CSV table of C-alpha atoms and ligand atoms in Angstrom, one decimal:
chain,number,residue,atom,x,y,z
N,1,MET,CA,-14.9,9.7,-16.6
N,2,THR,CA,-14.0,8.1,-19.9
N,3,ASP,CA,-13.9,4.3,-20.4
N,4,LYS,CA,-10.1,4.4,-20.7
N,5,PRO,CA,-8.9,7.0,-18.2
N,6,TRP,CA,-5.3,5.9,-18.7
N,7,GLY,CA,-5.7,6.0,-22.5
N,8,THR,CA,-3.0,4.0,-24.2
N,9,LEU,CA,-0.8,3.8,-21.0
N,10,VAL,CA,-1.5,0.0,-20.7
N,11,GLY,CA,1.9,-0.8,-19.2
N,12,VAL,CA,2.4,-1.4,-15.5
N,13,ARG,CA,4.4,1.8,-14.8
N,14,PRO,CA,2.8,4.9,-16.1
N,15,ALA,CA,4.9,7.2,-13.9
N,16,LYS,CA,8.1,6.2,-15.7
N,17,GLN,CA,7.0,8.2,-18.8
N,18,LEU,CA,6.2,11.4,-16.7
N,19,HIS,CA,9.6,11.1,-14.9
N,20,ARG,CA,11.3,11.1,-18.3
N,21,LEU,CA,9.6,14.4,-19.1
N,22,LEU,CA,10.3,15.8,-15.6
N,23,ASP,CA,14.0,15.0,-16.2
N,24,GLN,CA,13.9,17.5,-19.0
N,25,GLY,CA,12.4,20.2,-16.7
N,26,ILE,CA,8.9,20.2,-18.2
N,27,ASN,CA,6.0,22.0,-16.4
N,28,TYR,CA,2.6,20.6,-15.5
N,29,GLU,CA,0.6,22.1,-18.4
N,30,ASP,CA,3.2,21.1,-21.1
N,31,ALA,CA,3.6,17.6,-19.7
N,32,PHE,CA,-0.2,17.1,-19.7
N,33,VAL,CA,-0.5,18.4,-23.3
N,34,GLN,CA,2.3,16.0,-24.4
N,35,MET,CA,1.0,12.9,-22.5
N,36,HIS,CA,-2.6,13.6,-23.5
N,37,LYS,CA,-1.6,13.9,-27.1
N,38,GLU,CA,0.6,10.8,-27.1
N,39,ASN,CA,-1.4,8.6,-24.7
N,40,ILE,CA,-4.9,10.1,-24.4
N,41,ILE,CA,-4.5,10.1,-20.6
N,42,SER,CA,-7.4,11.9,-18.8
N,43,ALA,CA,-6.8,15.1,-16.8
N,44,GLU,CA,-7.8,13.2,-13.6
N,45,LYS,CA,-5.3,10.4,-14.0
N,46,PHE,CA,-2.6,12.9,-15.1
N,47,ALA,CA,-3.1,14.9,-11.9
N,48,LEU,CA,-2.8,11.7,-9.8
N,49,LEU,CA,0.4,10.7,-11.7
N,50,TRP,CA,1.9,14.2,-11.2
N,51,GLN,CA,1.2,14.0,-7.5
N,52,VAL,CA,2.9,10.6,-7.3
N,53,CYS,CA,5.9,11.7,-9.3
N,54,GLN,CA,6.4,14.8,-7.1
N,55,LYS,CA,6.6,12.5,-4.0
N,56,GLU,CA,8.9,10.1,-5.8
N,57,ARG,CA,11.4,12.6,-7.2
N,58,PRO,CA,13.5,13.3,-4.0
N,59,ILE,CA,13.6,9.6,-3.2
N,60,LEU,CA,14.7,8.7,-6.8
N,61,ALA,CA,17.3,11.4,-6.6
N,62,GLU,CA,18.7,9.8,-3.5
N,63,SER,CA,18.4,6.2,-4.7
N,64,SER,CA,19.3,6.4,-8.4
N,65,ARG,CA,23.1,6.1,-8.0
N,66,PRO,CA,25.1,3.4,-9.7
N,67,HIS,CA,26.8,2.1,-6.6
N,68,LEU,CA,23.5,1.6,-4.7
N,69,PHE,CA,21.2,-1.5,-4.8
N,70,SER,CA,18.3,-2.9,-3.0
N,71,ILE,CA,17.7,-6.5,-2.1
N,72,TYR,CA,14.5,-8.4,-2.5
N,73,VAL,CA,14.1,-11.8,-0.8
N,74,GLY,CA,11.3,-14.1,-2.1
N,75,VAL,CA,10.0,-16.7,0.4
N,76,PRO,CA,7.6,-18.8,-1.8
N,77,PHE,CA,5.4,-20.3,0.9
N,78,CYS,CA,2.0,-19.3,2.3
N,79,PRO,CA,-0.4,-21.1,4.6
N,80,THR,CA,-3.0,-21.4,1.8
N,81,ARG,CA,-3.2,-20.0,-1.7
N,82,CYS,CA,-5.5,-16.9,-2.1
N,83,LEU,CA,-8.0,-17.1,-4.9
N,84,TYR,CA,-6.5,-14.3,-7.0
N,85,CYS,CA,-2.8,-15.0,-6.3
N,86,SER,CA,-0.3,-15.4,-9.1
N,87,PHE,CA,2.8,-14.9,-6.9
N,88,PRO,CA,5.3,-17.7,-6.1
N,89,ALA,CA,3.4,-19.1,-3.1
N,90,HIS,CA,3.3,-22.8,-2.4
N,91,SER,CA,0.8,-23.8,0.3
N,92,LEU,CA,2.7,-25.2,3.3
N,93,SER,CA,0.7,-28.4,3.2
N,94,GLU,CA,1.7,-29.0,-0.5
N,95,LEU,CA,5.5,-28.2,-0.4
N,96,GLY,CA,6.3,-27.0,3.1
N,97,SER,CA,8.6,-30.1,3.5
N,98,LEU,CA,11.0,-28.3,1.1
N,99,ARG,CA,11.6,-25.4,3.5
N,100,LYS,CA,14.9,-26.6,4.7
N,101,GLN,CA,16.3,-27.2,1.2
N,102,PHE,CA,14.9,-23.8,0.2
N,103,ILE,CA,16.7,-22.0,3.0
N,104,ALA,CA,20.0,-23.8,2.2
N,105,ALA,CA,19.8,-22.7,-1.4
N,106,LEU,CA,18.9,-19.1,-0.4
N,107,LEU,CA,21.8,-19.0,2.1
N,108,GLN,CA,24.1,-20.1,-0.8
N,109,GLU,CA,22.7,-17.3,-3.0
N,110,ILE,CA,23.0,-14.7,-0.3
N,111,ALA,CA,26.7,-15.5,0.5
N,112,ALA,CA,27.8,-15.6,-3.2
N,113,THR,CA,25.8,-12.4,-4.1
N,114,GLY,CA,27.3,-10.6,-1.0
N,115,ASN,CA,30.8,-11.5,-2.2
N,116,LEU,CA,30.0,-10.1,-5.6
N,117,THR,CA,28.6,-6.8,-4.3
N,118,GLN,CA,31.5,-6.3,-2.0
N,119,GLU,CA,34.0,-7.0,-4.8
N,120,PHE,CA,32.3,-4.2,-6.8
N,121,LYS,CA,32.0,-1.9,-3.8
N,122,LEU,CA,28.3,-1.6,-4.1
N,123,GLN,CA,26.2,-0.3,-1.1
N,124,PRO,CA,22.9,-1.8,0.0
N,125,TYR,CA,20.1,0.8,0.2
N,126,THR,CA,16.9,-1.1,1.2
N,127,VAL,CA,16.0,-4.7,1.9
N,128,TYR,CA,12.5,-6.2,1.3
N,129,PHE,CA,11.2,-9.6,2.3
N,130,GLY,CA,8.2,-10.7,0.3
N,131,GLY,CA,6.9,-13.8,-1.4
N,132,GLY,CA,4.8,-15.6,-0.5
N,133,THR,CA,4.6,-14.9,3.2
N,134,PRO,CA,8.0,-14.6,4.9
N,135,THR,CA,6.4,-15.2,8.3
N,136,ALA,CA,5.3,-18.6,7.1
N,137,LEU,CA,8.8,-19.6,8.0
N,138,HIS,CA,9.6,-20.2,11.7
N,139,ALA,CA,11.1,-17.3,13.6
N,140,ALA,CA,14.4,-19.2,13.9
N,141,GLU,CA,14.5,-19.8,10.1
N,142,LEU,CA,13.9,-16.1,9.5
N,143,GLU,CA,16.6,-15.2,11.9
N,144,THR,CA,19.1,-17.5,10.1
N,145,ILE,CA,18.4,-15.7,6.8
N,146,ILE,CA,18.6,-12.2,8.3
N,147,ILE,CA,21.9,-13.0,10.0
N,148,ALA,CA,23.3,-14.2,6.6
N,149,LEU,CA,22.0,-11.0,4.9
N,150,ARG,CA,23.6,-8.7,7.5
N,151,GLN,CA,26.9,-10.5,7.0
N,152,ALA,CA,26.8,-10.6,3.2
N,153,PHE,CA,25.5,-7.0,2.8
N,154,PRO,CA,27.1,-4.9,5.6
N,155,GLY,CA,26.3,-1.2,5.9
N,156,THR,CA,23.3,0.9,6.8
N,157,TRP,CA,20.1,-0.2,5.3
N,158,ARG,CA,17.8,2.8,4.9
N,159,GLU,CA,14.7,0.6,5.1
N,160,PHE,CA,14.1,-3.0,6.1
N,161,THR,CA,10.6,-4.4,5.3
N,162,ILE,CA,9.2,-7.8,6.1
N,163,GLU,CA,5.8,-8.8,4.8
N,164,ALA,CA,3.7,-10.5,7.4
N,165,GLY,CA,0.7,-10.4,5.0
N,166,ARG,CA,-1.1,-13.3,6.7
N,167,PRO,CA,-1.8,-12.3,10.3
N,168,ASP,CA,-2.3,-15.9,11.3
N,169,THR,CA,1.5,-16.6,10.6
N,170,LEU,CA,2.9,-13.7,12.7
N,171,THR,CA,4.1,-14.7,16.2
N,172,ALA,CA,5.8,-12.9,19.1
N,173,ASP,CA,9.0,-14.7,18.2
N,174,HIS,CA,8.9,-13.3,14.7
N,175,LEU,CA,8.5,-9.8,16.0
N,176,ALA,CA,11.3,-10.3,18.5
N,177,VAL,CA,13.6,-11.3,15.6
N,178,MET,CA,12.4,-8.4,13.5
N,179,LYS,CA,13.1,-5.9,16.3
N,180,GLN,CA,16.5,-7.4,17.1
N,181,TYR,CA,17.7,-7.1,13.5
N,182,GLY,CA,16.4,-3.6,12.6
N,183,VAL,CA,13.2,-4.3,10.7
N,184,ASN,CA,11.5,-0.9,10.4
N,185,ARG,CA,8.5,-1.7,8.1
N,186,VAL,CA,6.0,-4.5,8.3
N,187,SER,CA,3.0,-5.3,6.1
N,188,VAL,CA,-0.1,-6.8,7.7
N,189,ASN,CA,-2.6,-7.3,4.9
N,190,PRO,CA,-6.3,-7.8,5.5
N,191,GLN,CA,-7.4,-7.3,1.8
N,192,THR,CA,-10.9,-7.0,3.3
N,193,MET,CA,-12.3,-6.9,6.8
N,194,HIS,CA,-15.3,-8.9,5.9
N,195,GLN,CA,-15.2,-12.5,7.1
N,196,GLU,CA,-17.4,-14.0,4.4
N,197,THR,CA,-15.1,-12.6,1.7
N,198,LEU,CA,-12.0,-13.8,3.6
N,199,ASN,CA,-13.5,-17.3,3.5
N,200,ARG,CA,-14.4,-17.0,-0.2
N,201,ILE,CA,-10.9,-16.0,-1.2
N,202,GLY,CA,-9.3,-18.8,0.8
N,203,ARG,CA,-7.6,-16.9,3.7
N,204,ARG,CA,-7.9,-18.7,7.0
N,205,HIS,CA,-7.9,-15.8,9.3
N,206,SER,CA,-10.5,-13.5,10.7
N,207,PRO,CA,-10.8,-9.6,10.8
N,208,GLU,CA,-10.0,-9.9,14.6
N,209,ASP,CA,-6.7,-11.6,13.7
N,210,ILE,CA,-5.7,-8.5,11.8
N,211,VAL,CA,-6.5,-6.3,14.8
N,212,TYR,CA,-4.4,-8.5,17.1
N,213,ALA,CA,-1.5,-8.6,14.6
N,214,MET,CA,-1.6,-4.8,14.3
N,215,GLN,CA,-1.5,-4.4,18.1
N,216,ALA,CA,1.4,-6.9,18.4
N,217,VAL,CA,3.4,-5.0,15.7
N,218,ARG,CA,2.7,-1.7,17.4
N,219,GLU,CA,3.8,-3.1,20.8
N,220,ALA,CA,7.0,-4.3,19.1
N,221,LYS,CA,7.6,-0.6,18.2
N,222,ILE,CA,8.2,-1.2,14.5
N,223,ASP,CA,8.1,2.3,12.9
N,224,ILE,CA,5.9,1.7,9.8
N,225,ILE,CA,3.0,-0.6,9.2
N,226,ASN,CA,1.5,-1.1,5.8
N,227,MET,CA,-2.0,-2.6,5.2
N,228,ASP,CA,-3.2,-3.9,1.8
N,229,LEU,CA,-6.8,-3.8,0.7
N,230,ILE,CA,-8.3,-5.1,-2.6
N,231,ILE,CA,-11.2,-3.4,-4.3
N,232,GLY,CA,-13.5,-5.7,-6.3
N,233,LEU,CA,-13.2,-9.0,-4.5
N,234,PRO,CA,-16.0,-11.4,-5.5
N,235,GLY,CA,-19.2,-10.6,-3.7
N,236,GLU,CA,-18.1,-7.3,-2.3
N,237,ASN,CA,-20.0,-4.0,-2.7
N,238,THR,CA,-19.5,-0.3,-1.8
N,239,LYS,CA,-20.9,-0.8,1.7
N,240,LEU,CA,-18.5,-3.6,2.5
N,241,VAL,CA,-15.5,-1.7,1.1
N,242,GLN,CA,-16.5,1.4,3.1
N,243,ALA,CA,-16.6,-0.7,6.3
N,244,SER,CA,-13.2,-2.3,5.5
N,245,VAL,CA,-11.6,1.1,4.9
N,246,GLN,CA,-13.1,2.5,8.0
N,247,GLN,CA,-11.7,-0.4,10.1
N,248,VAL,CA,-8.3,-0.1,8.5
N,249,LEU,CA,-8.2,3.7,9.1
N,250,ALA,CA,-9.1,3.1,12.7
N,251,LEU,CA,-5.9,1.1,13.1
N,252,SER,CA,-3.8,4.1,11.8
N,253,PRO,CA,-1.3,2.3,9.6
N,254,GLU,CA,1.4,4.6,8.2
N,255,ASN,CA,0.9,3.0,4.7
N,256,ILE,CA,-2.3,1.8,3.0
N,257,THR,CA,-1.9,0.0,-0.4
N,258,LEU,CA,-5.2,0.0,-2.3
N,259,HIS,CA,-5.2,-2.8,-5.0
N,260,VAL,CA,-7.9,-3.5,-7.5
N,261,PHE,CA,-8.8,-7.1,-8.3
N,262,SER,CA,-7.2,-8.3,-11.5
N,263,ARG,CA,-7.9,-11.6,-13.3
N,264,LYS,CA,-4.5,-13.2,-13.3
N,265,ARG,CA,-4.1,-16.2,-15.6
N,266,ALA,CA,-2.0,-18.2,-13.1
N,267,SER,CA,-4.6,-17.7,-10.3
N,268,ARG,CA,-7.1,-20.2,-8.9
N,269,TYR,CA,-9.7,-17.7,-9.9
N,270,ALA,CA,-8.8,-18.1,-13.6
N,271,GLN,CA,-9.5,-21.9,-13.3
N,272,LYS,CA,-13.0,-21.5,-11.7
N,273,GLU,CA,-14.1,-18.1,-12.9
N,274,GLU,CA,-17.7,-19.2,-13.4
N,275,LEU,CA,-18.1,-19.8,-9.7
N,276,PHE,CA,-17.5,-16.2,-8.7
N,277,SER,CA,-19.3,-13.0,-9.5
N,278,LEU,CA,-17.2,-9.8,-9.9
N,279,PRO,CA,-18.7,-6.3,-9.6
N,280,ASP,CA,-19.4,-4.5,-12.9
N,281,THR,CA,-17.2,-1.5,-14.0
N,282,ASN,CA,-19.6,1.2,-12.5
N,283,SER,CA,-19.6,-0.6,-9.2
N,284,ILE,CA,-15.8,-1.0,-9.2
N,285,VAL,CA,-15.3,2.7,-9.9
N,286,GLU,CA,-17.8,3.6,-7.2
N,287,MET,CA,-16.0,1.4,-4.6
N,288,HIS,CA,-12.6,2.7,-5.7
N,289,THR,CA,-13.8,6.4,-5.4
N,290,THR,CA,-15.3,5.7,-2.0
N,291,ALA,CA,-12.1,4.1,-0.7
N,292,THR,CA,-9.7,6.8,-2.1
N,293,THR,CA,-11.9,9.6,-0.9
N,294,MET,CA,-11.9,8.1,2.7
N,295,ILE,CA,-8.2,7.6,2.7
N,296,THR,CA,-7.2,11.0,1.2
N,297,LYS,CA,-9.5,12.8,3.6
N,298,GLN,CA,-7.0,11.7,6.3
N,299,ASP,CA,-3.4,12.7,6.0
N,300,TYR,CA,-2.5,10.0,3.4
N,301,HIS,CA,-1.1,10.9,0.0
N,302,PRO,CA,-0.4,8.7,-3.0
N,303,TYR,CA,3.3,8.0,-3.4
N,304,TYR,CA,3.6,5.2,-6.0
N,305,LEU,CA,1.3,3.4,-8.4
N,306,TYR,CA,1.2,0.7,-11.0
N,307,ARG,CA,-1.3,-1.0,-13.3
N,308,GLN,CA,-1.9,-4.6,-14.2
N,309,ARG,CA,-3.2,-6.4,-17.2
N,310,ASP,CA,-6.9,-7.2,-16.8
N,311,ILE,CA,-7.3,-4.9,-13.7
N,312,LEU,CA,-11.0,-4.3,-13.1
N,313,GLY,CA,-12.4,-0.9,-14.2
N,314,ASP,CA,-9.1,-0.1,-16.0
N,315,LEU,CA,-7.9,1.3,-12.7
N,316,GLU,CA,-4.6,1.3,-10.9
N,317,ASN,CA,-3.0,0.0,-7.6
N,318,ILE,CA,-2.0,2.9,-5.4
N,319,GLY,CA,0.3,3.1,-2.4
N,320,TYR,CA,-0.7,5.8,0.2
N,321,ALA,CA,1.5,7.0,2.9
N,322,LEU,CA,1.5,9.5,5.8
N,323,PRO,CA,4.0,12.3,5.2
N,324,GLY,CA,7.6,11.0,5.5
N,325,CYS,CA,6.5,7.3,5.6
N,326,GLU,CA,6.8,6.4,1.9
N,327,CYS,CA,8.2,3.0,1.2
N,328,LEU,CA,11.6,3.6,-0.5
N,329,TYR,CA,11.8,0.1,-1.9
N,330,ASN,CA,8.4,0.3,-3.6
N,331,ILE,CA,9.4,3.5,-5.4
N,332,ALA,CA,12.9,2.1,-6.4
N,333,MET,CA,11.3,-1.1,-7.7
N,334,ILE,CA,8.5,0.5,-9.6
N,335,GLU,CA,10.4,3.3,-11.2
N,336,GLU,CA,13.3,1.1,-12.3
N,337,ARG,CA,16.2,3.5,-11.8
N,338,HIS,CA,18.1,1.5,-9.1
N,339,HIS,CA,19.6,-2.0,-9.2
N,340,ILE,CA,17.5,-4.7,-7.4
N,341,LEU,CA,19.0,-8.0,-6.6
N,342,GLY,CA,16.3,-10.5,-6.2
N,343,LEU,CA,17.2,-13.5,-4.1
N,344,GLY,CA,15.0,-16.6,-3.4
N,345,GLY,CA,12.0,-18.1,-5.2
N,346,GLY,CA,10.3,-16.2,-8.0
N,347,ALA,CA,12.5,-13.1,-7.3
N,348,THR,CA,13.4,-10.7,-10.1
N,349,SER,CA,16.7,-8.8,-10.3
N,350,LYS,CA,16.8,-5.5,-12.2
N,351,PHE,CA,20.2,-4.3,-13.6
N,352,ILE,CA,20.0,-0.6,-14.5
N,353,ARG,CA,22.2,1.1,-17.1
N,354,PRO,CA,23.0,4.8,-16.9
N,355,ASP,CA,20.4,5.6,-19.5
N,356,PHE,CA,17.8,3.8,-17.3
N,357,SER,CA,17.4,0.9,-19.8
N,358,LEU,CA,17.4,-2.3,-17.8
N,359,LYS,CA,17.8,-6.1,-17.9
N,360,ASN,CA,15.5,-8.3,-15.8
N,361,LEU,CA,16.6,-11.7,-14.5
N,362,SER,CA,14.0,-13.8,-12.7
N,363,SER,CA,14.4,-17.0,-10.6
N,364,PRO,CA,11.9,-19.8,-11.0
N,365,LYS,CA,8.6,-19.5,-9.2
N,366,ASP,CA,8.5,-23.2,-8.5
N,367,VAL,CA,10.6,-23.8,-5.4
N,368,ARG,CA,11.9,-27.2,-6.7
N,369,MET,CA,13.3,-25.5,-9.8
N,370,TYR,CA,14.7,-22.6,-7.8
N,371,ILE,CA,16.6,-25.0,-5.5
N,372,GLU,CA,18.1,-26.7,-8.6
N,373,ARG,CA,19.0,-23.6,-10.4
N,374,VAL,CA,20.9,-21.5,-7.9
N,375,PRO,CA,24.4,-22.1,-9.4
N,376,GLN,CA,23.1,-21.1,-12.8
N,377,LEU,CA,21.3,-18.0,-11.4
N,378,LEU,CA,24.5,-16.9,-9.7
N,379,ARG,CA,26.5,-17.1,-12.9
N,380,LEU,CA,23.9,-15.1,-14.8
N,381,ARG,CA,23.7,-12.5,-12.0
N,382,GLU,CA,27.5,-12.0,-12.1
N,383,LEU,CA,27.5,-11.5,-15.9
N,384,GLU,CA,24.6,-9.0,-15.8
N,385,LEU,CA,26.0,-7.0,-13.0
N,386,LYS,CA,29.4,-6.8,-14.7
N,387,LYS,CA,27.7,-5.6,-17.9
N,388,SER,CA,25.6,-2.9,-16.1
N,389,LEU,CA,28.6,-1.6,-14.1
N,390,SER,CA,30.8,-1.5,-17.2
N,391,PHE,CA,28.5,1.2,-18.6
N,392,SER,CA,29.0,3.4,-15.5
S,401,LIG,S1,-0.8,-14.1,0.9
S,401,LIG,FE1,-0.1,-13.1,-1.0
S,401,LIG,S2,1.5,-14.5,-1.8
S,401,LIG,FE2,0.3,-15.7,-0.3
S,401,LIG,S3,-1.2,-16.7,-1.5
S,401,LIG,FE3,-2.1,-14.8,-0.8
S,401,LIG,S4,-1.8,-13.3,-2.4
S,401,LIG,FE4,-0.4,-15.1,-2.8
């Protein structure tokens, strides 16, 4: 493998480029020749990209219509902050007292955005709750938000995901609410099944908590479960990665998302880098190859991928799915051919024009600023939506 298997494709969304070629009806060989010439992509990464794009095409054909949109709801609270995190995630002990104000602001945003989408006769496609950790809210708080969403965005949602990334936050009451309101995809994220690493990265749960949470989601009969793993966590090696992947596979999730550690500037890691030792490039590649081989030996296939700045080993984050279990929202969000309306803290809206150029609009990551700025965000959203729709 070369040092830079992705060549000059340093952006986060390498599949977008191949989709543009596929729109012109190009075949595998010609697409590779062109992308290799322009971007020096390796044959191995091109083959992976091709596989991903083939899985995405039918879903993009269905979702890339100007009257469709997806909703992202950002809940910017977590029990504690993970070492590598750069997401909007206030620890509950720090700013949990603002939960009620946050929910009031979010309800205002949901109602006003719902009026706007109904006025423009737009149809919701998927709904995704992320953050943060949505299950850091009480079940009754989550229910209030979901009821508001169902009222504001009536219609059939093709997919409804809630991240319950921290298993120590998920309760039977949360699951009852999810079941009642049609949640059909839940994320339970171990990152690693090794207790020492969990302690090191600041997550206050055990590998056993993951197993209990998985059993509870299965018993609630939610169709699809995703599990996230991270390759290259400080102190980890191939043996530990192998053990984590083995334990995750034994739980038979429909989706596995394999991330690679990246040094994010806004993370706790960046402030105390000298205290942690990260694996070298060869070790990262070995761990990644081991994990991907184990996953793809089962029935999982890669269905979306993205890259990050400063990702270890110059690798990629990949979502794997069992056949027919691909996450529609993830594809729509990464390939940027479908409007996303981001509601809540640190959420990004994407307004797509017919030529697939886009305008992003992000709400503040800091929950205090988000609460203050909701009226301004609503004005900007209306303007951008009108502009995008005027092109259709
Ligand atoms: S669970 Fe996710 S959002 Fe929350 S602190 Fe950890 S990485 Fe950040």
